[in-house]
Coordinates of C-alpha atoms in Angstrom, one line a residue:
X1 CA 84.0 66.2 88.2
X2 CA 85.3 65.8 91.9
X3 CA 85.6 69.0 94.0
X4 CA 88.3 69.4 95.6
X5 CA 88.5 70.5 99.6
X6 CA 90.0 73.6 98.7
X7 CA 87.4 74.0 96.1
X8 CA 84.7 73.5 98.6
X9 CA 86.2 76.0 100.9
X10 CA 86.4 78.4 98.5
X11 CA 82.7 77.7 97.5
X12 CA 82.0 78.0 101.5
X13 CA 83.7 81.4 101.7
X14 CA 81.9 82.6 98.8
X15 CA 78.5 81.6 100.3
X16 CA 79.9 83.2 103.3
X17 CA 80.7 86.5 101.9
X18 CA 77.3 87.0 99.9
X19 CA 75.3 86.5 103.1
X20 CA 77.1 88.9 105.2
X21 CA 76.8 91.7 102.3
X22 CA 73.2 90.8 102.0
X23 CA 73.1 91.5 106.0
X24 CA 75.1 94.5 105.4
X25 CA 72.8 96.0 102.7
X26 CA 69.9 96.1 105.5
X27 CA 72.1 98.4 107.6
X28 CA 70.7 102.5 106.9
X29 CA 71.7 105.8 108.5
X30 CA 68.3 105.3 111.3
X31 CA 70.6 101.9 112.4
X32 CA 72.3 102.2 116.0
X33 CA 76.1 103.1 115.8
X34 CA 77.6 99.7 117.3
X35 CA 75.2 97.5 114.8
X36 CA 77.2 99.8 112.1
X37 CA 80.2 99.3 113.1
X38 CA 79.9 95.6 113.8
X39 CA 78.5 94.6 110.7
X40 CA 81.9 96.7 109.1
X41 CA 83.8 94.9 110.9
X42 CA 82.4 91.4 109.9
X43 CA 82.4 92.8 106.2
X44 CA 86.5 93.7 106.9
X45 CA 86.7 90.4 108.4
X46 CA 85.2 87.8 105.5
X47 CA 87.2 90.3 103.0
X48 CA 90.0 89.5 104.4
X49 CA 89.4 85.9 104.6
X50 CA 88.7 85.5 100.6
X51 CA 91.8 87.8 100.0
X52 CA 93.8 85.2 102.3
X53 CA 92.5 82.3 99.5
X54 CA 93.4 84.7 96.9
X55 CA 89.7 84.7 95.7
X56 CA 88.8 86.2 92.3
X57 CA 88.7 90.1 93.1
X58 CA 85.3 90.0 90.7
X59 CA 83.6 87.9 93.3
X60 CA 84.7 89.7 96.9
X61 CA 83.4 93.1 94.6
X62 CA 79.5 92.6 95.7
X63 CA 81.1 92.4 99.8
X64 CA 83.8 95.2 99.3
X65 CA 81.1 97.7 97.9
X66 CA 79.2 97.4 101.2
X67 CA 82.0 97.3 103.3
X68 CA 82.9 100.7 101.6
X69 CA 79.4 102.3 102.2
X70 CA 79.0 100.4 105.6
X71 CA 82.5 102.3 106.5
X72 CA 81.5 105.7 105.5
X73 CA 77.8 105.4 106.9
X74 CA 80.2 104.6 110.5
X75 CA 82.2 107.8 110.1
X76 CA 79.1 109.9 109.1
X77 CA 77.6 109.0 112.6
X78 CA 80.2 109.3 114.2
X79 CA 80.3 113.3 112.7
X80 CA 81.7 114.6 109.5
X81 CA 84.2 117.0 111.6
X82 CA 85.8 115.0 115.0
X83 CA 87.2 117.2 117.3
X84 CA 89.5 115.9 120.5
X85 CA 91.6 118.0 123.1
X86 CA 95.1 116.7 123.9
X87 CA 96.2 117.8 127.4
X88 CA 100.0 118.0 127.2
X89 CA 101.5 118.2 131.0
X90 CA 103.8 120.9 132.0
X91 CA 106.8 121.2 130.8
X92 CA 109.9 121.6 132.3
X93 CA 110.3 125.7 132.3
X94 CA 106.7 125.9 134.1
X95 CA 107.8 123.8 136.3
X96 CA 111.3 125.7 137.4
X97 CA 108.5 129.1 137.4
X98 CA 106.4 126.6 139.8
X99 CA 103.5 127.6 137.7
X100 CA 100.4 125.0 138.5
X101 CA 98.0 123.2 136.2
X102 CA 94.8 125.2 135.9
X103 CA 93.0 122.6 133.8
X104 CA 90.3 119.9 134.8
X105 CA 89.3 116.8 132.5
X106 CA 86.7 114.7 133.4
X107 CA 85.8 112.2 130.7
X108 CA 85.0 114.3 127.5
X109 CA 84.2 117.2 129.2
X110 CA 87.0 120.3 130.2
X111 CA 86.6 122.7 132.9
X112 CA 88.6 125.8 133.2
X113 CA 87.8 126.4 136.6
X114 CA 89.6 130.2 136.3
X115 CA 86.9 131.7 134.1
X116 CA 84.4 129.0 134.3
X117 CA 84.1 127.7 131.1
X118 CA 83.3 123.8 130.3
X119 CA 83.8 122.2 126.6
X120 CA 82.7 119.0 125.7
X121 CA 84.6 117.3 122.7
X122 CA 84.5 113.8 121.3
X123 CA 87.1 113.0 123.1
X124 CA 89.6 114.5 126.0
X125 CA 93.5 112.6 125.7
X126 CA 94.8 114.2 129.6
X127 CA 98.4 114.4 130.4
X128 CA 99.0 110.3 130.5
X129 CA 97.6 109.9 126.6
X130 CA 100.7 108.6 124.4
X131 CA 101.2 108.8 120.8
X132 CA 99.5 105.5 120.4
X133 CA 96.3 106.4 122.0
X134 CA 95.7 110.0 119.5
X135 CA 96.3 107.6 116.2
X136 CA 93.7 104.7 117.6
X137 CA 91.1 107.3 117.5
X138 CA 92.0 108.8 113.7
X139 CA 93.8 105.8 111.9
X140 CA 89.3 104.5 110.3
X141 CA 90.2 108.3 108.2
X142 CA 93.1 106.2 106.3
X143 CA 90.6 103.7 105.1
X144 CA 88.2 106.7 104.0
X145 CA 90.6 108.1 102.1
X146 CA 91.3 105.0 100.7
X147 CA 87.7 104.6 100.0
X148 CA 87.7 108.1 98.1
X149 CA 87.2 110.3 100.7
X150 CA 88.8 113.8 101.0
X151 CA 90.0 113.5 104.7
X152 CA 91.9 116.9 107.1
X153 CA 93.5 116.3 109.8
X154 CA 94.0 119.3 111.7
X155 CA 96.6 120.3 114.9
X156 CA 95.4 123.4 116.4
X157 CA 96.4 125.8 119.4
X158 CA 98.3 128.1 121.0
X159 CA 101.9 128.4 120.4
X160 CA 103.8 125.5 122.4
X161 CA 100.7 123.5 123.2
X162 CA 102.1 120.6 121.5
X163 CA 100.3 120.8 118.1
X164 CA 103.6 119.6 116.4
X165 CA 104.6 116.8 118.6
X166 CA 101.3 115.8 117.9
X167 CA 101.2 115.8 114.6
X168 CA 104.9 115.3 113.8
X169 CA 106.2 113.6 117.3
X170 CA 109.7 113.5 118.3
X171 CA 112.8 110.9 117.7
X172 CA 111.3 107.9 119.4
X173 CA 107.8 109.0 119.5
X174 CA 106.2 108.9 115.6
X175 CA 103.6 111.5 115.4
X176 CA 100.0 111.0 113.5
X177 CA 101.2 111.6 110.0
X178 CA 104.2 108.8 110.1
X179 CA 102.0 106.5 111.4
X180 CA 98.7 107.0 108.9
X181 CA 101.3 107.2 106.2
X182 CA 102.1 103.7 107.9
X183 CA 98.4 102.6 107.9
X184 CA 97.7 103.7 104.1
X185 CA 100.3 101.4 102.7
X186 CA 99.1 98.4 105.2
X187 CA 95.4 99.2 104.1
X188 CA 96.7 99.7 100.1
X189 CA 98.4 96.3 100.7
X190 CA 95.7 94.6 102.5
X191 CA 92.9 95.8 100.2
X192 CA 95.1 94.0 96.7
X193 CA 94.1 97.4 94.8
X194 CA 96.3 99.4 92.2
X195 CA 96.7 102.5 93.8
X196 CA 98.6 105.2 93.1
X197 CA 100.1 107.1 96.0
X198 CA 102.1 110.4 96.0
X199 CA 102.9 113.5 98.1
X200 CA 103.4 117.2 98.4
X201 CA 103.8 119.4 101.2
X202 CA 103.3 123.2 101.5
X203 CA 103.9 125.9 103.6
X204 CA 101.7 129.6 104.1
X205 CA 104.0 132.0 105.6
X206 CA 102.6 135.4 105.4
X207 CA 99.9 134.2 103.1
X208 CA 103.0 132.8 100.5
X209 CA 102.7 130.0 99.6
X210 CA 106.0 127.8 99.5
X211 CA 106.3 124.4 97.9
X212 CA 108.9 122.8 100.5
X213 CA 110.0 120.1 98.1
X214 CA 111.4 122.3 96.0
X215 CA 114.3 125.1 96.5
X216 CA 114.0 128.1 98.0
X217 CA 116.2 131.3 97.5
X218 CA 117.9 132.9 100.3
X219 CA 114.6 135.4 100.5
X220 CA 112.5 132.5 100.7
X221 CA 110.9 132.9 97.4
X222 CA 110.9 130.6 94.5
X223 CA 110.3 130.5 91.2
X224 CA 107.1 130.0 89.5
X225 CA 105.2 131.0 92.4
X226 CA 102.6 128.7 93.6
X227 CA 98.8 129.7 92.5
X228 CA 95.3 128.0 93.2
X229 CA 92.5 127.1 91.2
X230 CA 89.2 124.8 91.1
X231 CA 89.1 122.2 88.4
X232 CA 85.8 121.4 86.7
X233 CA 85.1 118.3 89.6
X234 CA 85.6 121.0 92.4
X235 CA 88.9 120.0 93.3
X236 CA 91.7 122.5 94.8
X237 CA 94.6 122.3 92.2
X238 CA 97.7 124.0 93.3
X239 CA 99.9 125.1 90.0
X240 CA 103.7 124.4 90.2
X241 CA 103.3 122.6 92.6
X242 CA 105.9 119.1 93.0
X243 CA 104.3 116.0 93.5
X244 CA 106.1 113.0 93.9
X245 CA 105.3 109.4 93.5
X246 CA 106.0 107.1 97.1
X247 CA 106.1 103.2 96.4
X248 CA 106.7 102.5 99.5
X249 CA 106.1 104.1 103.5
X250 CA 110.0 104.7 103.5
X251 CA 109.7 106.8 100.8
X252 CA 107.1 108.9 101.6
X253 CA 108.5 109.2 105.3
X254 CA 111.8 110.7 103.4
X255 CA 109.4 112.8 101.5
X256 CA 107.6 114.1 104.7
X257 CA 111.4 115.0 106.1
X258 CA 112.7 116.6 103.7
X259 CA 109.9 119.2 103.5
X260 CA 110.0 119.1 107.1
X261 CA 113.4 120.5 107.2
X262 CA 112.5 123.7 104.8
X263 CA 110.1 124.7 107.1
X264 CA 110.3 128.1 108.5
X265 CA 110.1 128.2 112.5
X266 CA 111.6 131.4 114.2
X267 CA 112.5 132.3 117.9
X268 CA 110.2 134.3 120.0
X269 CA 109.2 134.4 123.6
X270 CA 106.4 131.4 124.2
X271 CA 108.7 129.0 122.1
X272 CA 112.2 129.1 120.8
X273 CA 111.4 126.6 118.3
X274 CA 107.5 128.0 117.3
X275 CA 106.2 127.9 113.9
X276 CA 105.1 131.0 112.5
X277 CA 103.5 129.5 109.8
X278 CA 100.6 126.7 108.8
X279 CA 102.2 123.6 107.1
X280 CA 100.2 120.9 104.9
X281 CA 101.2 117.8 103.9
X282 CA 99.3 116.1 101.3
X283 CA 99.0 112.3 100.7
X284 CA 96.9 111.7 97.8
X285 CA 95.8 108.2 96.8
X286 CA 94.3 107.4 93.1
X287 CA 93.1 104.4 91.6
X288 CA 92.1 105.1 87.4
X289 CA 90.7 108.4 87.5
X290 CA 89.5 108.7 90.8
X291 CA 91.6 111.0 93.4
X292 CA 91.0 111.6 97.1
X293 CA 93.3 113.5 99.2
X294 CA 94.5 112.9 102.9
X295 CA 95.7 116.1 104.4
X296 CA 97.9 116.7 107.1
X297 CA 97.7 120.4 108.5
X298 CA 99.6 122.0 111.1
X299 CA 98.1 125.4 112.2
X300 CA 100.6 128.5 113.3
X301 CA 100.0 129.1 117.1
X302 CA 96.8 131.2 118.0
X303 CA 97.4 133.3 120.6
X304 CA 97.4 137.1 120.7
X305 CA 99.4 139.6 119.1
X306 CA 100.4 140.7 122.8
X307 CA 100.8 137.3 124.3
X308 CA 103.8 136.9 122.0
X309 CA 106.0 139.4 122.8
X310 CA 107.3 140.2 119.3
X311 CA 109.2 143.1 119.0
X312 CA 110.8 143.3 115.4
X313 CA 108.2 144.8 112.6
X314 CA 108.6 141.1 110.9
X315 CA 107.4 138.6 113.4
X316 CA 104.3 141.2 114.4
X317 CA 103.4 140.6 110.8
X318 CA 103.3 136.6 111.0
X319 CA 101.0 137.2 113.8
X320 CA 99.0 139.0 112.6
X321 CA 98.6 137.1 109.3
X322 CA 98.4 133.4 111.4
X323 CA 95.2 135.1 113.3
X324 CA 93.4 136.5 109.7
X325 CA 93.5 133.0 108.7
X326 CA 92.2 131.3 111.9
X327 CA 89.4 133.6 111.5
X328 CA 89.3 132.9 108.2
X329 CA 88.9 129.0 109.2
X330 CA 86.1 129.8 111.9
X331 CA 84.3 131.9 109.3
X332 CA 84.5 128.8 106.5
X333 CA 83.2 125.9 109.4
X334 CA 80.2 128.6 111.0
X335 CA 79.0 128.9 107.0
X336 CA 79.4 125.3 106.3
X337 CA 77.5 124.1 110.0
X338 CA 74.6 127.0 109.4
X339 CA 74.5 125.6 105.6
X340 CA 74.9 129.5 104.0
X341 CA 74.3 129.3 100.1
X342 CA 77.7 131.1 100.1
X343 CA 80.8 130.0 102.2
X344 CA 83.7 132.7 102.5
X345 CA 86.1 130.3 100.7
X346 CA 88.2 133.1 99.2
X347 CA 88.8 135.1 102.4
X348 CA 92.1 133.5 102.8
X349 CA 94.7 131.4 101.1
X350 CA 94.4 129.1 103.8
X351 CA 90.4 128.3 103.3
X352 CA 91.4 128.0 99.2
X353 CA 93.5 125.3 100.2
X354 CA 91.2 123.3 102.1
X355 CA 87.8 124.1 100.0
X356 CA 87.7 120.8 98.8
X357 CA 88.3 119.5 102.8
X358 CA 85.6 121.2 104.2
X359 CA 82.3 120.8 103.8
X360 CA 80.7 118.1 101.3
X361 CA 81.2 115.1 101.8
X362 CA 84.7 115.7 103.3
X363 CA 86.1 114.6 106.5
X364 CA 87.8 116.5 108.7
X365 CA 88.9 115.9 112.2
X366 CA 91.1 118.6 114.3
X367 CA 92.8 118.2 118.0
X368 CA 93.3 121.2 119.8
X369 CA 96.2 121.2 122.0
X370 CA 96.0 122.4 125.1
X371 CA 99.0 123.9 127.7
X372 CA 97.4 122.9 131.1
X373 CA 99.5 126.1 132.6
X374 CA 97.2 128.9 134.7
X375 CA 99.9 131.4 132.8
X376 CA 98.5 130.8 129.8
X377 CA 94.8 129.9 130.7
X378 CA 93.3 132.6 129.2
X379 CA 95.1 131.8 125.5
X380 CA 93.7 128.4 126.1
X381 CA 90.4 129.1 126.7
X382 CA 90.2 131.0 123.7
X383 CA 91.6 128.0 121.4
X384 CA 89.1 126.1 123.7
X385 CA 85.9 128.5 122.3
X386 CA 86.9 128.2 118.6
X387 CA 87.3 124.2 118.8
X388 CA 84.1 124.3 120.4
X389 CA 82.6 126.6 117.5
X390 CA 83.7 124.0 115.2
X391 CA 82.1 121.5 116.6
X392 CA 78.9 122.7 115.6
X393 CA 79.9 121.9 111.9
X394 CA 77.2 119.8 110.3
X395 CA 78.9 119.2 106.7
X396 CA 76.4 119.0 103.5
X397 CA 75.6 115.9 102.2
X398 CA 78.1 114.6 99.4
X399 CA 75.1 113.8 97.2
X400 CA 74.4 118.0 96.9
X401 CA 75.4 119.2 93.9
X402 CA 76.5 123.3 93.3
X403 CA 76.7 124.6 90.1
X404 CA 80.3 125.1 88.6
X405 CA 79.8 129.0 89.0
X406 CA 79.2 128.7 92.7
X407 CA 81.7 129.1 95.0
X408 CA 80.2 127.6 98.0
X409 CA 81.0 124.2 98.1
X410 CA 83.4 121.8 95.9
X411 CA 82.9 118.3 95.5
X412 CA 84.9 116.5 98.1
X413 CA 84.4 113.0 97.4
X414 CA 86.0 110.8 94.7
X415 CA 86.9 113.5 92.2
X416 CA 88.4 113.7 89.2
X417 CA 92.5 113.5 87.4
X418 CA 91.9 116.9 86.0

């Protein structure tokens, strides 16, 4: 019979697509970083081309597997566990106290001249950095989720550092999780698969859990209460918990707002509008049985008891509780970057919740926020040495398996519908 042009083409693009995955499957963890990444991106970019001719999604399955493995090798080199500093400039009431910026950035590298520290971090965003420029450096971790990847995405810091603008912006100003929620749906829709997306969103106030899509009493308290538990793939199940299905962006965004508006933020000297709590939004994509999570968590502020200036019994509590949990989280990285047989999981509610998100073959990246104020320099520089603990994380390879029994280290890749 006579091929037809378009037949050709297609034949062309086929050709085209088996050579670059066979170029692609010579590509292993001893190649450079930038031959990684451009032979992703040439994988990303014949994909796309045979998706544009709606080709057969049988035949672009050879190509898509590499691009897949070629994408994760790129995020394993460039580290299981990212971690940048954001610089936020002062704001307006250090300005009227005419306190000064004690902070120095040069390239990835911050000096606190005052007690003479320096901490090198991925990356450094100063005072200039926008909204845009924090996603550009996370937005590859919506593709590894995608890909079946448990992905964290932490905010951490001192109280009024920034740590929700950055991760929930302003009017006008999207933070990072409205704009990955963006880039899921764009890579769902560009990739043609059948996935299943839905969300749920949690707060841990006082080591409570609170499920913010559902009602809460006027004590804060609802009804079941929330409890944890490990399924037999490893995975953090949280009972009673509400998760609803998002076809869309616009309905997850509505989602993500209305637990926003549940959550609890009280007055207190270093921010009128602090939270005292950590909050965690979950996006979790699923395609048949398989079920990777994208989490969005916003740490409570982690400055000193003193430094806050509570006075009522209450709000010295959440304190108190905020910095058991940070510890908590510094314990959980140390044991997962020394590679202990057993990780302190179960110290906190907080490291329950994220077992799954540290440590396998998880990814995790965290910004610390950073006040650039000499009046708070010393709280900074102590968020500073924790980030800079974390960096140390080298997570276990998502090929080890732990016996059911132990309670060091879930699977965190692909698990899963329990």
């Amino acid at each position: 019979g006579i091929q037809t042009a378009d037949g050709q083409e297609d034949e062309e693009l086929l050709q085209k697509l088996m050579l670059v995955a066979e170029a692609a499957s010579l590509i292993t963890e001893r190649s450079g970083m930038l031959e990684v990444k451009e032979a992703r991106d040439r994988l990303q970019e014949v994909l796309a081309q045979g998706r544009a001719r709606n080709l057969p999604k049988e035949r672009l399955a050879p190509t898509e597997r590499q691009r897949r493995r070629i994408h994760n090798l790129y995020q394993d080199l460039k580290g299981h566990l990212r971690i940048y500093c954001r610089v936020r400039p002062l704001n307006n009431k250090e300005k009227r106290n005419k306190d000064r910026e004690a902070l120095k950035v040069d390239g990835t590298k911050l000096q606190v001249p005052l007690t003479g520290d320096m901490f090198e971090f991925d990356g450094v965003f100063d005072m200039t950095s926008s909204q845009e420029d924090i996603f550009d450096a996370s937005c590859d971790l919506a593709q590894s989720a995608l890909d079946g990847r448990n992905v964290t995405v932490f905010c951490y810091g001192i109280t009024g550092a920034g740590k929700t603008y950055t991760m929930y912006g302003a009017p006008g100003a999207d933070g990072l999780t409205q704009r990955m929620i963006g880039e899921v749906f764009r890579k769902a829709r560009l990739g043609g698969d059948n996935v299943t997306i839905s969300g749920s969103m949690m707060e841990l106030y006082n080591n409570y859990l609170v499920d913010l899509l559902r009602p809460i009493d006027w004590q804060g308290r609802q009804n079941p209460t929330l409890s944890l538990r490990l399924d037999k793939s490893g995975s953090v199940q949280v009972e009673g918990l509400a998760k609803e299905p998002a076809m869309d962006e616009t309905e997850l965004q509505a989602m993500f707002h209305r637990g926003l508006e549940q959550r609890a933020v009280a007055a207190h000297a270093m921010n009128a509008e602090s939270s005292r709590s950590h909050v965690l939004f979950t996006v979790e994509e699923g395609e048949g049985q398989v079920v990777s999570k994208l989490h969005f968590c916003d740490l409570g502020g982690c400055e000193r008891l003193k430094k806050t200036e509570v006075e009522k019994e209450d709000r010295r509590l959440e304190a108190i509780e905020i910095n058991k949990s940070l510890s908590a989280l510094g314990d959980v990285i140390e044991a997962v970057a020394k590679k202990k047989k057993y990780v302190p999981y179960r110290n906190h509610k907080l490291t329950q919740l994220l077992q799954d998100a540290i440590g396998g073959g998880a990814k995790a990246l965290m910004y610390v926020n950073c006040s650039p104020a000499h009046s708070t320099i010393r709280e900074t520089a102590n968020a500073l040495k924790l980030a800079n603990r974390a960096k140390s994380i080298v997570n276990l390879s998502a090929d080890v398996k732990c016996p059911p029994s132990s309670p060091s280290s879930p699977g965190a890749a692909g698990t899963r519908r329990p």
